[in-house]
Coordinates of C-alpha atoms in Angstrom, one line a residue:
X1 CA 97.2 126.4 87.0
X2 CA 95.8 124.8 90.1
X3 CA 97.3 125.9 93.4
X4 CA 97.9 122.3 94.3
X5 CA 98.8 119.7 91.6
X6 CA 98.0 116.7 93.8
X7 CA 95.4 116.4 96.6
X8 CA 96.1 113.6 99.1
X9 CA 93.0 112.6 101.0
X10 CA 93.9 111.3 104.4
X11 CA 96.6 112.4 106.9
X12 CA 97.6 109.1 108.2
X13 CA 101.1 107.6 107.7
X14 CA 100.4 106.7 104.0
X15 CA 98.9 110.1 103.1
X16 CA 101.7 112.0 104.9
X17 CA 104.5 110.0 103.2
X18 CA 102.9 110.3 99.8
X19 CA 102.6 114.1 100.2
X20 CA 106.2 114.3 101.4
X21 CA 107.4 112.4 98.3
X22 CA 105.4 114.8 96.1
X23 CA 106.9 117.8 97.7
X24 CA 110.4 116.4 97.7
X25 CA 110.0 116.0 93.9
X26 CA 109.0 119.6 93.4
X27 CA 105.2 119.2 93.6
X28 CA 102.6 121.3 95.4
X29 CA 100.5 118.7 97.3
X30 CA 97.6 119.4 99.6
X31 CA 96.5 117.0 102.3
X32 CA 92.8 116.9 103.3
X33 CA 92.0 115.1 106.6
X34 CA 88.4 114.7 107.9
X35 CA 89.4 114.4 111.5
X36 CA 90.1 117.7 113.3
X37 CA 92.8 116.1 115.4
X38 CA 95.1 113.1 115.2
X39 CA 93.8 109.9 116.9
X40 CA 95.5 109.3 120.2
X41 CA 95.4 105.6 119.6
X42 CA 98.1 103.6 117.8
X43 CA 96.6 100.9 115.6
X44 CA 100.0 99.9 114.4
X45 CA 103.0 99.2 116.6
X46 CA 105.5 97.6 114.3
X47 CA 107.8 99.1 111.6
X48 CA 109.4 96.4 109.5
X49 CA 113.0 96.3 108.0
X50 CA 111.9 97.3 104.5
X51 CA 110.0 100.3 105.8
X52 CA 113.0 101.4 107.8
X53 CA 114.9 101.2 104.5
X54 CA 112.2 103.4 102.9
X55 CA 112.7 106.0 105.7
X56 CA 116.5 105.7 105.3
X57 CA 116.2 106.5 101.6
X58 CA 115.1 110.0 102.7
X59 CA 117.5 110.1 105.6
X60 CA 114.6 110.0 108.1
X61 CA 115.2 106.8 109.9
X62 CA 117.2 108.0 112.9
X63 CA 114.4 109.6 114.8
X64 CA 112.4 106.4 114.5
X65 CA 115.3 104.3 115.6
X66 CA 115.9 106.6 118.6
X67 CA 112.2 106.3 119.7
X68 CA 111.6 102.7 119.0
X69 CA 112.5 99.3 120.4
X70 CA 114.4 96.9 118.1
X71 CA 113.0 93.3 118.2
X72 CA 115.3 90.7 116.6
X73 CA 112.5 88.4 115.5
X74 CA 108.9 88.1 114.4
X75 CA 106.2 85.5 114.1
X76 CA 104.0 84.0 111.4
X77 CA 100.5 83.2 112.5
X78 CA 101.7 83.2 116.2
X79 CA 103.6 79.9 115.6
X80 CA 105.9 79.2 118.5
X81 CA 108.9 78.9 116.1
X82 CA 110.0 82.6 115.7
X83 CA 111.2 84.1 112.5
X84 CA 114.8 85.3 113.0
X85 CA 115.4 88.7 111.4
X86 CA 119.0 89.0 112.3
X87 CA 120.4 87.3 109.2
X88 CA 118.3 89.2 106.7
X89 CA 120.1 91.2 104.0
X90 CA 119.3 94.6 105.3
X91 CA 121.1 97.2 107.5
X92 CA 118.1 97.0 109.8
X93 CA 117.6 93.3 110.6
X94 CA 114.9 93.7 113.2
X95 CA 111.3 94.7 113.8
X96 CA 111.1 98.2 115.3
X97 CA 108.4 98.5 118.0
X98 CA 107.1 102.1 117.4
X99 CA 103.6 103.5 118.2
X100 CA 101.7 104.8 115.2
X101 CA 100.9 108.0 117.1
X102 CA 104.6 108.9 117.2
X103 CA 105.1 107.6 113.6
X104 CA 102.5 110.0 112.4
X105 CA 104.0 112.9 114.4
X106 CA 107.4 112.3 112.8
X107 CA 106.0 111.9 109.3
X108 CA 104.0 115.1 109.6
X109 CA 107.1 117.0 110.8
X110 CA 108.9 115.6 107.7
X111 CA 106.0 116.6 105.4
X112 CA 105.6 120.1 106.8
X113 CA 109.3 120.7 106.6
X114 CA 109.1 120.1 102.8
X115 CA 106.2 122.6 102.5
X116 CA 103.2 120.2 102.5
X117 CA 99.9 122.0 103.3
X118 CA 97.6 120.0 105.6
X119 CA 94.0 120.9 106.2
X120 CA 92.3 119.1 109.1
X121 CA 88.5 119.0 109.6
X122 CA 88.0 118.8 105.8
X123 CA 85.8 115.9 104.7
X124 CA 85.7 114.8 101.1
X125 CA 82.1 113.9 100.0
X126 CA 82.6 113.2 96.3
X127 CA 84.7 113.7 93.1
X128 CA 84.5 114.0 89.4
X129 CA 87.3 113.8 86.9
X130 CA 87.9 114.6 83.2
X131 CA 91.0 115.1 81.0
X132 CA 92.0 118.3 82.7
X133 CA 91.9 117.2 86.3
X134 CA 89.9 116.0 89.3
X135 CA 87.4 118.1 91.3
X136 CA 86.7 117.2 94.9
X137 CA 83.6 118.2 96.8
X138 CA 84.7 119.0 100.4
X139 CA 83.0 120.1 103.6
X140 CA 85.2 122.2 105.8
X141 CA 84.9 124.4 108.9
X142 CA 83.7 127.3 106.8
X143 CA 81.2 125.3 104.7
X144 CA 81.1 123.4 101.4
X145 CA 83.6 124.0 98.6
X146 CA 85.1 122.5 95.5
X147 CA 88.8 122.1 94.7
X148 CA 90.5 120.9 91.6
X149 CA 94.0 119.3 91.1
X150 CA 95.8 117.3 88.4
X151 CA 95.6 114.1 90.5
X152 CA 94.1 112.8 93.7
X153 CA 95.5 110.1 96.0
X154 CA 93.0 108.3 98.2
X155 CA 94.8 107.4 101.4
X156 CA 91.6 107.6 103.4
X157 CA 91.4 104.1 104.9
X158 CA 89.4 101.0 104.3
X159 CA 86.1 102.9 104.1
X160 CA 87.7 105.2 101.5
X161 CA 85.3 107.9 100.1
X162 CA 87.8 108.5 97.2
X163 CA 87.6 104.8 96.2
X164 CA 83.8 104.7 96.2
X165 CA 83.4 108.1 94.5
X166 CA 85.9 107.0 91.8
X167 CA 83.8 103.9 91.1
X168 CA 86.6 101.4 92.0
X169 CA 85.4 98.0 93.1
X170 CA 86.6 96.5 96.4
X171 CA 86.0 92.8 96.2
X172 CA 86.8 90.3 98.9
X173 CA 85.3 88.6 102.0
X174 CA 83.5 89.9 105.1
X175 CA 84.7 89.2 108.6
X176 CA 84.0 85.7 110.0
X177 CA 86.2 85.9 113.1
X178 CA 87.2 88.8 115.4
X179 CA 90.2 89.7 117.5
X180 CA 90.4 91.9 120.6
X181 CA 92.8 94.6 121.6
X182 CA 93.5 96.6 124.8
X183 CA 96.2 99.2 125.6
X184 CA 96.3 98.9 129.3
X185 CA 98.5 99.1 132.4
X186 CA 99.6 95.8 134.1
X187 CA 100.1 95.4 137.8
X188 CA 101.8 92.0 137.3
X189 CA 103.3 92.0 133.8
X190 CA 105.0 88.9 132.4
X191 CA 108.8 88.6 132.8
X192 CA 109.2 88.9 129.0
X193 CA 106.9 89.9 126.1
X194 CA 105.3 86.8 124.5
X195 CA 102.2 85.0 123.4
X196 CA 100.1 82.1 124.5
X197 CA 98.1 79.8 122.2
X198 CA 95.9 76.9 123.2
X199 CA 92.4 75.6 122.9
X200 CA 91.0 78.8 124.5
X201 CA 92.5 81.2 122.0
X202 CA 95.6 83.3 121.3
X203 CA 97.1 86.1 123.4
X204 CA 99.9 88.5 122.9
X205 CA 101.2 90.7 125.7
X206 CA 103.9 93.3 124.8
X207 CA 105.1 96.6 126.2
X208 CA 104.3 99.7 124.2
X209 CA 107.3 102.1 123.8
X210 CA 106.5 105.1 125.9
X211 CA 104.5 103.2 128.5
X212 CA 101.8 100.6 129.0
X213 CA 101.1 97.3 127.4
X214 CA 99.2 96.0 124.5
X215 CA 97.1 92.9 125.2
X216 CA 95.7 91.5 121.9
X217 CA 94.7 88.2 120.3
X218 CA 91.8 86.0 119.4
X219 CA 89.2 84.0 121.4
X220 CA 85.9 82.6 120.2
X221 CA 84.3 83.8 123.4
X222 CA 85.7 87.4 123.4
X223 CA 82.6 89.1 122.0
X224 CA 82.7 92.5 123.6
X225 CA 85.3 95.3 124.0
X226 CA 85.2 95.7 127.8
X227 CA 87.8 95.6 130.5
X228 CA 86.1 92.7 132.2
X229 CA 85.9 90.7 128.9
X230 CA 89.6 91.4 128.3
X231 CA 90.5 90.2 131.9
X232 CA 88.4 87.0 131.5
X233 CA 89.8 86.2 128.1
X234 CA 93.4 86.7 129.3
X235 CA 92.9 84.5 132.3
X236 CA 91.3 81.7 130.2
X237 CA 94.2 81.7 127.8
X238 CA 97.3 82.6 129.9
X239 CA 96.0 81.6 133.4
X240 CA 96.3 85.1 134.7
X241 CA 95.0 88.6 133.7
X242 CA 98.3 90.1 134.7
X243 CA 96.5 92.6 136.9
X244 CA 95.4 94.6 133.8
X245 CA 93.8 98.0 134.6
X246 CA 93.4 101.6 133.4
X247 CA 92.6 100.9 129.7
X248 CA 93.6 103.7 127.3
X249 CA 91.9 101.9 124.4
X250 CA 89.7 98.9 123.9
X251 CA 88.8 97.7 120.5
X252 CA 87.9 94.7 118.2
X253 CA 88.9 93.9 114.7
X254 CA 87.8 91.4 112.1
X255 CA 89.3 89.4 109.3
X256 CA 87.5 91.1 106.4
X257 CA 89.9 90.9 103.4
X258 CA 89.4 93.1 100.4
X259 CA 91.6 94.4 97.5
X260 CA 90.8 97.2 95.2
X261 CA 90.2 96.0 91.6
X262 CA 92.2 99.0 90.4
X263 CA 94.9 101.0 92.2
X264 CA 94.5 103.7 89.5
X265 CA 91.4 105.0 87.7
X266 CA 92.2 107.9 85.4
X267 CA 93.7 110.6 87.6
X268 CA 92.7 108.9 90.9
X269 CA 95.1 106.6 92.8
X270 CA 94.7 104.5 95.9
X271 CA 97.3 103.6 98.5
X272 CA 97.3 101.9 101.9
X273 CA 94.1 100.7 103.5
X274 CA 92.1 102.4 100.8
X275 CA 93.5 99.8 98.4
X276 CA 93.7 96.7 100.7
X277 CA 92.3 95.6 104.0
X278 CA 93.0 92.4 106.0
X279 CA 93.4 90.9 109.4
X280 CA 96.2 92.7 111.2
X281 CA 98.4 89.6 111.4
X282 CA 102.1 90.4 111.8
X283 CA 101.5 94.1 111.8
X284 CA 102.0 94.4 108.1
X285 CA 99.3 96.9 107.1
X286 CA 101.1 100.3 107.8
X287 CA 104.3 98.9 106.3
X288 CA 102.7 97.9 103.0
X289 CA 100.9 101.2 102.9
X290 CA 104.0 103.2 103.3
X291 CA 105.6 101.2 100.5
X292 CA 102.6 101.9 98.3
X293 CA 103.2 105.6 99.0
X294 CA 106.9 105.3 98.2
X295 CA 106.2 103.6 94.9
X296 CA 103.6 106.2 93.9
X297 CA 105.0 109.5 95.2
X298 CA 108.2 109.8 93.2
X299 CA 106.4 108.7 90.0
X300 CA 103.7 111.3 90.3
X301 CA 106.2 114.0 91.1
X302 CA 108.5 113.0 88.2
X303 CA 105.6 113.1 85.7
X304 CA 104.2 116.4 87.0
X305 CA 107.6 118.1 86.8
X306 CA 108.2 116.8 83.3
X307 CA 111.1 114.5 84.3
X308 CA 109.2 111.4 83.1
X309 CA 106.6 110.5 80.6
X310 CA 103.0 109.9 81.7
X311 CA 103.5 106.2 80.9
X312 CA 105.4 105.9 84.2
X313 CA 102.1 106.2 86.1
X314 CA 100.8 103.1 84.3
X315 CA 103.4 101.1 86.3
X316 CA 101.8 101.8 89.7
X317 CA 99.0 99.2 89.6
X318 CA 100.9 96.3 88.0
X319 CA 103.7 96.8 90.5
X320 CA 101.7 97.2 93.7
X321 CA 98.5 95.3 93.1
X322 CA 100.4 91.9 93.1
X323 CA 101.8 93.0 96.5
X324 CA 98.3 93.5 97.7
X325 CA 97.3 90.0 96.4
X326 CA 100.2 88.5 98.4
X327 CA 99.3 90.5 101.4
X328 CA 95.8 89.1 101.5
X329 CA 97.0 85.6 101.0
X330 CA 99.6 85.5 103.8
X331 CA 97.4 87.4 106.3
X332 CA 94.5 84.9 105.6
X333 CA 97.0 82.1 106.1
X334 CA 98.1 83.6 109.4
X335 CA 94.5 84.1 110.4
X336 CA 93.8 80.4 109.9
X337 CA 96.8 79.6 112.1
X338 CA 95.9 82.1 114.8
X339 CA 92.3 80.9 115.1
X340 CA 93.4 77.2 114.9
X341 CA 92.2 76.3 118.4
X342 CA 90.8 72.9 117.8
X343 CA 92.8 69.7 118.4
X344 CA 93.4 69.3 114.7
X345 CA 94.4 73.0 114.5
X346 CA 96.9 72.6 117.3
X347 CA 98.4 69.6 115.5
X348 CA 98.8 71.7 112.4
X349 CA 100.5 74.4 114.3
X350 CA 103.0 72.0 116.0
X351 CA 103.7 70.4 112.6
X352 CA 104.5 73.8 110.9
X353 CA 106.5 75.0 113.9
X354 CA 108.7 71.9 113.7
X355 CA 109.1 72.5 109.9
X356 CA 110.3 76.1 110.5
X357 CA 112.8 74.9 113.2
X358 CA 114.2 72.1 111.0
X359 CA 114.2 74.1 107.7
X360 CA 115.7 77.5 108.3
X361 CA 115.5 78.3 104.6
X362 CA 111.7 78.2 104.8
X363 CA 111.8 80.4 107.9
X364 CA 114.0 82.9 106.1
X365 CA 111.7 82.9 103.1
X366 CA 108.7 83.6 105.4
X367 CA 110.7 86.4 107.1
X368 CA 111.5 88.0 103.8
X369 CA 107.8 87.8 102.8
X370 CA 106.4 89.3 106.0
X371 CA 109.0 92.1 106.0
X372 CA 108.5 92.8 102.2
X373 CA 112.2 92.4 101.5
X374 CA 111.4 89.9 98.8
X375 CA 109.3 92.3 96.7
X376 CA 110.5 92.6 93.1
X377 CA 108.9 94.5 90.3
X378 CA 108.6 93.4 86.7
X379 CA 111.5 94.2 84.3
X380 CA 113.3 92.9 81.2
X381 CA 116.8 92.9 82.6
X382 CA 117.6 90.1 85.1
X383 CA 118.3 92.8 87.7
X384 CA 115.5 95.1 86.8
X385 CA 112.9 95.6 89.6
X386 CA 115.1 94.0 92.2
X387 CA 115.5 95.7 95.6
X388 CA 119.1 96.8 96.2
X389 CA 120.3 95.1 99.4
X390 CA 122.0 98.3 100.3
X391 CA 124.0 99.6 103.1
X392 CA 122.7 102.5 105.2
X393 CA 125.1 104.9 103.4
X394 CA 123.9 103.7 100.0
X395 CA 120.3 104.2 101.0
X396 CA 121.1 107.8 101.9
X397 CA 122.3 108.4 98.4
X398 CA 118.6 108.5 97.4
X399 CA 117.7 111.2 99.9
X400 CA 116.8 113.7 97.2
X401 CA 114.1 111.4 95.8
X402 CA 115.8 111.2 92.3
X403 CA 117.2 108.3 90.4
X404 CA 121.0 107.8 90.9
X405 CA 123.7 105.9 89.1
X406 CA 125.7 103.4 91.2
X407 CA 128.8 102.0 89.7
X408 CA 131.7 99.7 90.6
X409 CA 134.0 102.2 88.9
X410 CA 133.2 105.6 87.6
X411 CA 135.0 105.8 84.2
X412 CA 134.7 108.6 81.6
X413 CA 131.8 106.9 79.7
X414 CA 129.7 106.6 82.8
X415 CA 130.4 110.2 83.8
X416 CA 129.3 111.4 80.4
X417 CA 126.2 109.3 80.7
X418 CA 125.4 110.7 84.1
X419 CA 125.9 114.3 82.9
X420 CA 123.8 113.8 79.8
X421 CA 120.9 112.3 81.8
X422 CA 121.3 114.8 84.7
X423 CA 121.9 112.1 87.2
X424 CA 124.1 111.8 90.2
X425 CA 126.9 109.2 89.8
X426 CA 128.4 107.4 92.9
X427 CA 131.1 104.9 93.0
X428 CA 130.2 102.1 95.4
X429 CA 130.4 98.3 95.8
X430 CA 127.5 96.5 94.2
X431 CA 126.2 93.0 95.2
X432 CA 126.0 91.9 91.6
X433 CA 128.6 91.3 88.8
X434 CA 127.6 94.3 86.7
X435 CA 129.4 97.6 86.1
X436 CA 126.5 99.9 87.0
X437 CA 122.9 100.2 87.9
X438 CA 120.4 103.0 87.7
X439 CA 118.5 103.0 91.0
X440 CA 114.9 104.2 91.2
X441 CA 114.1 106.6 94.0
X442 CA 112.4 103.8 95.9
X443 CA 115.5 101.6 96.0
X444 CA 114.7 99.2 93.2
X445 CA 116.9 98.7 90.1
X446 CA 115.6 100.6 87.1
X447 CA 118.2 99.6 84.5
X448 CA 121.6 97.8 84.5
X449 CA 124.5 97.1 82.2
X450 CA 127.8 95.4 82.0
X451 CA 129.1 98.4 80.0
X452 CA 128.2 102.1 79.8
X453 CA 126.7 101.4 76.4
X454 CA 124.5 98.6 77.6
X455 CA 123.3 100.8 80.5
X456 CA 122.6 103.7 78.1
X457 CA 120.6 101.4 75.9
X458 CA 118.5 100.2 78.8
X459 CA 117.9 103.7 80.1
X460 CA 116.7 104.7 76.6
X461 CA 113.8 102.3 77.0
X462 CA 112.6 103.9 80.2
X463 CA 109.8 106.5 80.3
X464 CA 112.3 109.3 81.0
X465 CA 112.1 112.7 79.2

């Protein structure tokens, strides 16, 4: 028996959450991270409502809420008509401004608390797999070595070594436009966070929780990542450089958009940026990655511990790959709007902004898309695969990472069903006219029934052992 049943490559948010899910399910995961220390820079600053729900399903959300700044709305392609999150069907109807550095610290604490082993300074150089397992070639502080596990999860970013070594294609498009980013201090900050968009480009200025400001956006002339270039670009777009100084980080990013052809190849799985890359419009990348990890982690743990048939792993790609397709589509659409600096582009932006203002249902649909609250997985029952629009208390019922039965009333037949299936049964109000639902550990309906018998029949079709 291998010392570790799953090796997760990459100790970013996606890798850490995957490993935590595996450990919560009784697994023995190992995380390998090539960097010796965590990056001091925060690529991502936004945690979306669905991701806060994911954290709440493991009772981990409070530390993030305590350290973040709730923002009641968001944007689509930097259109001036904001997307109001306050009416969304979630206990967390807001975007949470939260630096990735602190996100990773909290996720690592959670993973370590569950017994996850993390090795930093260990770089994977290749892999091979057969019917018995996956063997990784690794370079560590003490030299080269090989290590074998039942499964490997590549959470090692857009340049994923795991993806390349497994022979998984990564089709898509190269960058044609570039954005700029600076984490700086401002001597003369704007009265409120906001953005500017005109013929000179697009600019966002927002405070970073913990101190400083992020100045980011797009401009055709912003060709270098220097303080002077950032000042000139800000002044051209907003009429002032806000007295920006003391940069902690200056960077550029492109709109290359790619999606892994397979999220699974044999015993190798991909999650997060290793599976999908895109322009960082709307701050969706980290969020979709954590949701990949949530979908995969409990499934791997259930199969490895004998609670589910291996067929359960076949559902990962068909459930998450379409989410990646949609991610690429709406981030490319947002890129087109952000870079629409011509006269015609400005007219398009005004037209769409007016449409969102006069058609709130369209704005709500976009908000649900950006926040991933509209994700639904395939299923035969009308409720199967739907996300439960749960209360915070209902989300906490999933904290053990196991399926649970939720029922309007817990009669003897449902109690017998729960006992025979070794499931927790909770009486709670459901948003649908059905007697009970079996909830997956990731907060989606797995089976439903108007009677205990119907529910039992639906559960019999699931890959449970």
